Coordinates of C-alpha atoms and ligand atoms in Angstrom, one line a residue:
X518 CA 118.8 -122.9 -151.3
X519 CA 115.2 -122.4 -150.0
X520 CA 114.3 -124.1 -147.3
X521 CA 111.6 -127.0 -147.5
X522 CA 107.9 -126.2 -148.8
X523 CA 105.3 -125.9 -146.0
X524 CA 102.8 -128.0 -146.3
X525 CA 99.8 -125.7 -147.0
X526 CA 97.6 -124.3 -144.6
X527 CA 98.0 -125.8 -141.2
X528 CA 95.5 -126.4 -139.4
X529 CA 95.9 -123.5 -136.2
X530 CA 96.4 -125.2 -133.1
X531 CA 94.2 -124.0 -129.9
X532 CA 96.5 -124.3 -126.8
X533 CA 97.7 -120.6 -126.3
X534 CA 100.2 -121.2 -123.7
X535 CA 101.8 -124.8 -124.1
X536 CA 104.1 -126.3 -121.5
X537 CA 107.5 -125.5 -122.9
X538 CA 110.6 -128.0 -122.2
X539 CA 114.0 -126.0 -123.0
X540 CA 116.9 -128.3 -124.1
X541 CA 120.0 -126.4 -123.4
X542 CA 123.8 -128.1 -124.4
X543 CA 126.3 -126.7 -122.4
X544 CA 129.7 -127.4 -122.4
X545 CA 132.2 -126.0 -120.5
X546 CA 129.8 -122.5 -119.7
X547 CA 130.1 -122.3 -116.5
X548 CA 131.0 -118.5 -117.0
X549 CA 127.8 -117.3 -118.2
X550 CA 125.1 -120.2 -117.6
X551 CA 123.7 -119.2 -114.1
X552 CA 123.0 -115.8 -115.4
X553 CA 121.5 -117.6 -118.5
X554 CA 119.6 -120.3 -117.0
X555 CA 117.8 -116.7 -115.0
X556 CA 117.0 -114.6 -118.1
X557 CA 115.3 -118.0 -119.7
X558 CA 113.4 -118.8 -116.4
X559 CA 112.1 -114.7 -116.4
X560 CA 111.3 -115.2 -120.2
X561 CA 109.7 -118.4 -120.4
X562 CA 107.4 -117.4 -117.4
X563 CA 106.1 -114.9 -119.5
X564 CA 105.2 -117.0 -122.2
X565 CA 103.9 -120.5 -120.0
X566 CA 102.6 -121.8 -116.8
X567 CA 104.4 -124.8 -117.6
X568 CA 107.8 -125.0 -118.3
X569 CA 110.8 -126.6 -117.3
X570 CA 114.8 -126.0 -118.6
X571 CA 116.7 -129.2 -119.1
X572 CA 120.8 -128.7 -119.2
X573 CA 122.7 -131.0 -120.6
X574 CA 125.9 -131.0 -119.3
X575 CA 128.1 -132.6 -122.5
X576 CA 130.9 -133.6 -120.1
X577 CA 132.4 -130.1 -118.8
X578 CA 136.0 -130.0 -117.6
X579 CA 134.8 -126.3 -115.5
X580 CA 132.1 -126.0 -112.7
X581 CA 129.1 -125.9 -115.2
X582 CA 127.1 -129.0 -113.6
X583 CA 127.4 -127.2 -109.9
X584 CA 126.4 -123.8 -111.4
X585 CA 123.4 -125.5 -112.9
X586 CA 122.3 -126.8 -110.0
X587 CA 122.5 -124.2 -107.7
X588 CA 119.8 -122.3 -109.7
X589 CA 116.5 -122.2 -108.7
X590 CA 113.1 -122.9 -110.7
X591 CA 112.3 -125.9 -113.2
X592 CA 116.1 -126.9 -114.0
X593 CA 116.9 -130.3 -114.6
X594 CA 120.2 -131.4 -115.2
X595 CA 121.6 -134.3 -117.5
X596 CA 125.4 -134.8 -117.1
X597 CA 127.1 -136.8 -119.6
X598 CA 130.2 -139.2 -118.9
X599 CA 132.6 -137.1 -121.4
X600 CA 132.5 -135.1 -123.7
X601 CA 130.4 -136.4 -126.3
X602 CA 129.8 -133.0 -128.7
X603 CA 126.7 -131.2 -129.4
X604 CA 124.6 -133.3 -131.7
X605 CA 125.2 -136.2 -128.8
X606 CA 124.0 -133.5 -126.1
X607 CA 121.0 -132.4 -128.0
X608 CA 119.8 -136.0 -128.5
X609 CA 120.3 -137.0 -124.6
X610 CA 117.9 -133.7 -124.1
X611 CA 115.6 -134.6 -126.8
X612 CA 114.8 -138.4 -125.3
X613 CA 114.1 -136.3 -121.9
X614 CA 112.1 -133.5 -123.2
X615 CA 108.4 -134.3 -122.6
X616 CA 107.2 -130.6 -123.0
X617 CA 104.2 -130.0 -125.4
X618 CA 107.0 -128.0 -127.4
X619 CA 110.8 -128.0 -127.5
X620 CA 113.2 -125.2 -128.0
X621 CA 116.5 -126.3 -128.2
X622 CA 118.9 -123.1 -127.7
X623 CA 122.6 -122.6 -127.1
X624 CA 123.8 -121.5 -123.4
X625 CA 125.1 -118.5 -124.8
X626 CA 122.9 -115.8 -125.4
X627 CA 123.5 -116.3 -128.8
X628 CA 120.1 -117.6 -129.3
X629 CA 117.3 -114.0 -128.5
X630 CA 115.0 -114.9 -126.3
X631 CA 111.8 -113.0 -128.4
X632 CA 112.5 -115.6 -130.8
X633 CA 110.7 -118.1 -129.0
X634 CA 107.6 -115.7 -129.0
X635 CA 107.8 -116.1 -132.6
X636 CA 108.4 -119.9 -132.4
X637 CA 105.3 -120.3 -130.4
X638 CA 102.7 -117.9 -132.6
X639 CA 104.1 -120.2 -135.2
X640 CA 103.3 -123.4 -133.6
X641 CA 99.7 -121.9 -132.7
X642 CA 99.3 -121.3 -136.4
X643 CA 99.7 -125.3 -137.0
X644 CA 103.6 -125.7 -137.8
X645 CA 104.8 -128.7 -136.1
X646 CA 109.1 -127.2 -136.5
X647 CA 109.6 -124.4 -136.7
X648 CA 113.4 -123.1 -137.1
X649 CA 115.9 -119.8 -137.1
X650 CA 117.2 -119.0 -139.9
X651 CA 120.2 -116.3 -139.1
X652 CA 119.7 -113.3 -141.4
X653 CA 123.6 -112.9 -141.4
X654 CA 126.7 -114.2 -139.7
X655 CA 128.6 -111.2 -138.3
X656 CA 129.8 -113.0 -135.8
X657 CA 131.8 -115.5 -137.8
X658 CA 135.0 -114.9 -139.2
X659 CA 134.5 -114.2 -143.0
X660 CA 136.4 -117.9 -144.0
X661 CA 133.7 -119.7 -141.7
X662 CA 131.2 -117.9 -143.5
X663 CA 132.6 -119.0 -146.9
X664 CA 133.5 -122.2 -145.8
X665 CA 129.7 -122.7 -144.7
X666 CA 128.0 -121.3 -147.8
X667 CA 130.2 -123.8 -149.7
X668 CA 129.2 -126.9 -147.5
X669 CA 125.5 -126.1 -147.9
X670 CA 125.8 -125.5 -152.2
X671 CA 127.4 -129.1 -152.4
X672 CA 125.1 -130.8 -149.4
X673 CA 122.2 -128.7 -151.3
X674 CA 123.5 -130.1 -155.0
X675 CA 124.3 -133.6 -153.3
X676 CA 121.4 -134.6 -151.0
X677 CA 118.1 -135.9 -151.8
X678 CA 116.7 -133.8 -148.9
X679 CA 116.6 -129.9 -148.6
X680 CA 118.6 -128.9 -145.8
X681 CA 117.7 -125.6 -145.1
X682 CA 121.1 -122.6 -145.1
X683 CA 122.1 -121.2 -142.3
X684 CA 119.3 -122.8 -140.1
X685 CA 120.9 -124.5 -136.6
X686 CA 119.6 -125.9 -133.9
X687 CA 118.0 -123.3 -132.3
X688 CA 114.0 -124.4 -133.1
X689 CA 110.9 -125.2 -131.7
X690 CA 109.7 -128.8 -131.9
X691 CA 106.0 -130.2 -131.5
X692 CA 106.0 -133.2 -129.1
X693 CA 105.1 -135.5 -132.1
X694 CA 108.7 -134.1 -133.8
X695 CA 110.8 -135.1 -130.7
X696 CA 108.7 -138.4 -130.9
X697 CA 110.4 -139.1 -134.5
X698 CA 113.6 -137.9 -133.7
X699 CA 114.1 -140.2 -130.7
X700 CA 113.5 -142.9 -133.3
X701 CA 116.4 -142.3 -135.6
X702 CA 119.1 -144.7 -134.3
X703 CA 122.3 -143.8 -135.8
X704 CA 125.4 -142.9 -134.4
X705 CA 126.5 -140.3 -137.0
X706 CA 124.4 -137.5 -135.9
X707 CA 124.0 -134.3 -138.5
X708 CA 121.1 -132.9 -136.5
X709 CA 120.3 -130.4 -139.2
X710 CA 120.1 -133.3 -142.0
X711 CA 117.9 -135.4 -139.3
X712 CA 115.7 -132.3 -138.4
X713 CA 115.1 -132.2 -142.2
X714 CA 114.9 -136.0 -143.0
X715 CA 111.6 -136.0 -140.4
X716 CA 109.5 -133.7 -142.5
X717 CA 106.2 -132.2 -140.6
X718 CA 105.3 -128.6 -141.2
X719 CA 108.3 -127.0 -140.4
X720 CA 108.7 -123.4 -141.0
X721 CA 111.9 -121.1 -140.8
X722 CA 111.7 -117.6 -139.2
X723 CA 114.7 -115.0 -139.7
X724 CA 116.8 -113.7 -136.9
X725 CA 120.1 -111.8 -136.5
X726 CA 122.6 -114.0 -134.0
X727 CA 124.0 -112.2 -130.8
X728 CA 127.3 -112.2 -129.8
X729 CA 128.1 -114.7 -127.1
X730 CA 127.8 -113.1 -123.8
X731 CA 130.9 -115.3 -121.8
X732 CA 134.0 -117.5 -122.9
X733 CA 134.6 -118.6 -126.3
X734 CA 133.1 -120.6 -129.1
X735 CA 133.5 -124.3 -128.6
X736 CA 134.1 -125.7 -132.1
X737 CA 137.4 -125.4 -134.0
X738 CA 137.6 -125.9 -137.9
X739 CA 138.4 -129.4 -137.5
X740 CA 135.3 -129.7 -135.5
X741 CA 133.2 -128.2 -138.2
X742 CA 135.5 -130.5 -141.1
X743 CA 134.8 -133.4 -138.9
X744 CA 130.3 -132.0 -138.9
X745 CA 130.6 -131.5 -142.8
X746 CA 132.0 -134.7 -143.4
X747 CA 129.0 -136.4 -140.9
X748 CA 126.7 -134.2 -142.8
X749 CA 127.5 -135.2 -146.5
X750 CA 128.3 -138.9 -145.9
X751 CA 125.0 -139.2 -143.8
X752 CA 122.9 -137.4 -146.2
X753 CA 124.2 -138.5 -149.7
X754 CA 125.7 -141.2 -151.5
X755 CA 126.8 -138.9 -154.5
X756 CA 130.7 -139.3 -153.6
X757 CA 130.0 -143.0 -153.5
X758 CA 128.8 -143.0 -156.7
X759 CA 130.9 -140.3 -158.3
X760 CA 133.4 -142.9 -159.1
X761 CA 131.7 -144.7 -161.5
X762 CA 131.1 -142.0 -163.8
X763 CA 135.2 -140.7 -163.5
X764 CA 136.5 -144.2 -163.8
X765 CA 134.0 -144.6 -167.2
X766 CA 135.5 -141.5 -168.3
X767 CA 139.0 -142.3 -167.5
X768 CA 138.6 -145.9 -169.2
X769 CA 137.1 -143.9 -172.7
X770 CA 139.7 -141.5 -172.7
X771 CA 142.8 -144.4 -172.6
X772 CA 141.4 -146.1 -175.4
X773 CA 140.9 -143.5 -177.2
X774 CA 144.4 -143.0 -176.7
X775 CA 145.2 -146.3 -177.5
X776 CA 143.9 -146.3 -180.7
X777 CA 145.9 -143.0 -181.1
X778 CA 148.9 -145.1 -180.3
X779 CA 148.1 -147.4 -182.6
X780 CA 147.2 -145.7 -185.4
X781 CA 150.3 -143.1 -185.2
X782 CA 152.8 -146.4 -184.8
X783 CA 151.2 -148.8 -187.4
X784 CA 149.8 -146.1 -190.3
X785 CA 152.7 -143.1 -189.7
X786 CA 155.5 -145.2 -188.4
X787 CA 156.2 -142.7 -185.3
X788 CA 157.6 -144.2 -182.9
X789 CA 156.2 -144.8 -179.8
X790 CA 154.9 -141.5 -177.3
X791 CA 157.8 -140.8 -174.9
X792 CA 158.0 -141.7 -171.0
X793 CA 156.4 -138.2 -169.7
X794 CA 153.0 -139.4 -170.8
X795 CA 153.4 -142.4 -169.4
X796 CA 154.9 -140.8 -165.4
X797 CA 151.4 -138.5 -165.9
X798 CA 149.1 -141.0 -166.7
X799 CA 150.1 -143.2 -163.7
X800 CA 150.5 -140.8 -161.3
X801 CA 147.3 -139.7 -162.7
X802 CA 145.7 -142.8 -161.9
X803 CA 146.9 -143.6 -158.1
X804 CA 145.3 -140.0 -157.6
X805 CA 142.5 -140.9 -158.6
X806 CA 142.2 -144.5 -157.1
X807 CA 143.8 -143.0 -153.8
X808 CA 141.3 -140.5 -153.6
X809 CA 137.9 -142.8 -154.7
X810 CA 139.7 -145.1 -151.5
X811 CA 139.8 -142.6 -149.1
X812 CA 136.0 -141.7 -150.0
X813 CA 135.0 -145.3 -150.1
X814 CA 137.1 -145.2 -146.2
X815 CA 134.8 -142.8 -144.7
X816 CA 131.9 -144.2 -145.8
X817 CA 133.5 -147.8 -144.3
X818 CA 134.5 -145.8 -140.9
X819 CA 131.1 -144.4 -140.8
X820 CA 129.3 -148.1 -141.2
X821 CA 132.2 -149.8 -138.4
X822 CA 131.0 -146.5 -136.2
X823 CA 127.2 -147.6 -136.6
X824 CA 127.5 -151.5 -137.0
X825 CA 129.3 -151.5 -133.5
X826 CA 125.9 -150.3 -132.2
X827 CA 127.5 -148.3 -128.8
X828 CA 125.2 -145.5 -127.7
X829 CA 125.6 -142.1 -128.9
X830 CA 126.2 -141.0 -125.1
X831 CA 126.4 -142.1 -121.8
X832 CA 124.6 -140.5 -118.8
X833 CA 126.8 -139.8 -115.5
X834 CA 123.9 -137.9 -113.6
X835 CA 120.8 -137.1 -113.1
X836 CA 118.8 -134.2 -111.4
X837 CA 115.2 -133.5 -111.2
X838 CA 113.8 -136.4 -113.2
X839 CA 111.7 -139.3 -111.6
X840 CA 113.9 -141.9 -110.2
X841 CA 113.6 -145.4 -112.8
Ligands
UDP1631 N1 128.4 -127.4 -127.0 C1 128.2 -128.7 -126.5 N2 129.2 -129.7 -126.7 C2 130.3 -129.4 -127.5 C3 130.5 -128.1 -128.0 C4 129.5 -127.1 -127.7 O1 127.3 -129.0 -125.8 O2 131.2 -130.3 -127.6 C5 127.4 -126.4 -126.7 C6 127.9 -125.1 -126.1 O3 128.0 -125.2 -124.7 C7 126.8 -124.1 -126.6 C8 126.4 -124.7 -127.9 O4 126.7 -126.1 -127.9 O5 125.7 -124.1 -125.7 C9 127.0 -124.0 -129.1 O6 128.4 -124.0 -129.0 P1 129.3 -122.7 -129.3 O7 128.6 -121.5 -128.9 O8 130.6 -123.0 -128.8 O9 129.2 -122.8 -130.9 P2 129.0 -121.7 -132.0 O10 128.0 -120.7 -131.4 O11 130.3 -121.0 -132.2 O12 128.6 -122.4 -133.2
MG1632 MG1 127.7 -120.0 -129.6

């Protein structure tokens, strides 16, 4: 799918060095984070006066809070009460982030710094978002890759909204863009659908994913089942509606067979169809309605999650921000 339509020609912005606010989730990277949060500070001071790194801490069970703060430089640290996943992580950085501009990147080094060059020459030429795209996923196992290509043809054929392939989280935000994220309220967070549901003159740049430098990936397949499911019921209500047009179907086809019926018993004198069609067409029929209930389930779980209203994370700690 191609990803959204720039508006045309953006108006080029002045500022040549804007104060940059880093949002960096981290979870459990103790490992690798101090010699992280090091390479970023050397980088960004290249590119800004201003800038500060804010860590979010998405409930660690390792030493990644204390690693954090031993580092010197602009690094603030947000720790959540648990582990709350990523999308939760990026939002808690997000409603701290008062930068001019906002990269959120991954703890990693899976994320290349130069990128952010690029993000910034992009913002300077008027884009208010301006996103990676990965050119390809080497780094994912070949079923992953699949598995992803396959949730973004039916999100892409589903969803009123283009949701740009293979673009994450790592991006550049204008101040105005973090303004109308922090205004989305909803507790079932596909960050990539919300990024594209705010619009603004977004922009997607293509760049080949590093390995990650210490420990392991953090999400399992049920992880990324549980994200796919987030992302389709947030973004459409196709599987809602779906059922309408298969139960129509279903209800043409069994009077058609009826009349069938009818007409073989009352014109031919056959006697009546045996019990095999009757065992398929009723087991059938409970997989259908079991299935249509299960869809019509996590669209219910997914309005109990948001009617309950409970914040989509809780902070523990706080470090380097103005006392309230
Ligand atoms: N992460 C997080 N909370 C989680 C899982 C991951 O904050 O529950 C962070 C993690 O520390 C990393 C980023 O999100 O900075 C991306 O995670 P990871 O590298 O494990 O994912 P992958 O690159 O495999 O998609
Ligand atoms: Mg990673």
């Amino acid at each position: 799918m191609n990803p959204p339509t720039p508006v045309p020609s953006p108006s080029p912005r002045t500022t040549t060095r804007p104060w940059i606010t880093c949002v960096v989730p981290a979870y459990n990277e103790a490992e690798g984070i101090a010699e992280f949060l090091h390479a970023l500070g050397l980088h960004l001071a290249g590119l800004s006066e201003r800038f500060d790194v804010i860590v979010v801490d998405d409930g660690s069970s390792d030493r990644t809070s204390e690693v954090v703060l031993a580092q010197p430089g602009p690094v603030r640290l947000l720790t959540l009460s648990r582990n709350f996943g990523k999308e939760a992580a990026i939002s808690a950085g997000l409603a701290e982030a008062d930068g001019e501009v906002v990269v959120i990147l991954d703890a990693d080094f899976q994320h290349p710094f130069p990128v952010i060059d690029e993000f910034i020459h992009h913002w300077q030429l008027g884009y208010d978002m301006v996103y990676a795209v990965r050119r390809e996923r080497d780094t994912d196992s070949r079923l992953r890759r699949r598995l992803s290509r396959l949730f973004y043809q039916i999100l892409g054929s589903m969803s009123s909204i283009q949701i740009p392939e293979d673009a994450g989280d790592f991006r550049l935000l204008d101040r105005k863009v973090v303004l109308a994220m922090r205004q989305l309220p909803e507790s079932n967070r596909f960050m990539k659908g919300l990024y594209a549901w705010v619009g603004f003159r977004s922009i997607g740049i293509a760049f080949t994913i590093e390995e990650r430098r210490a420990s392991s990936s953090k999400f399992n397949f049920l992880k990324l089942l549980d994200l796919a499911t987030t992302g389709l019921t947030s973004f459409s209500n196709l599987p809602l509606r779906l059922w309408v047009g298969v139960g129509s179907l279903i209800s043409v086809c069994s009077i058609l067979y009826a009349l069938d019926i009818l007409v073989e018993t009352l014109i031919f004198g056959n006697p009546l169809a045996g019990w095999a069609t009757l065992v398929v067409a009723v087991t059938f029929l409970g997989g259908v309605q079991l299935l249509s209930i299960g869809i019509l389930g996590e669209y219910l779980a997914r309005i109990f999650n948001e009617v309950k209203r409970r914040p989509n994370y809780l902070i523990a700690d706080k470090h380097g921000f103005p006392k309230e």
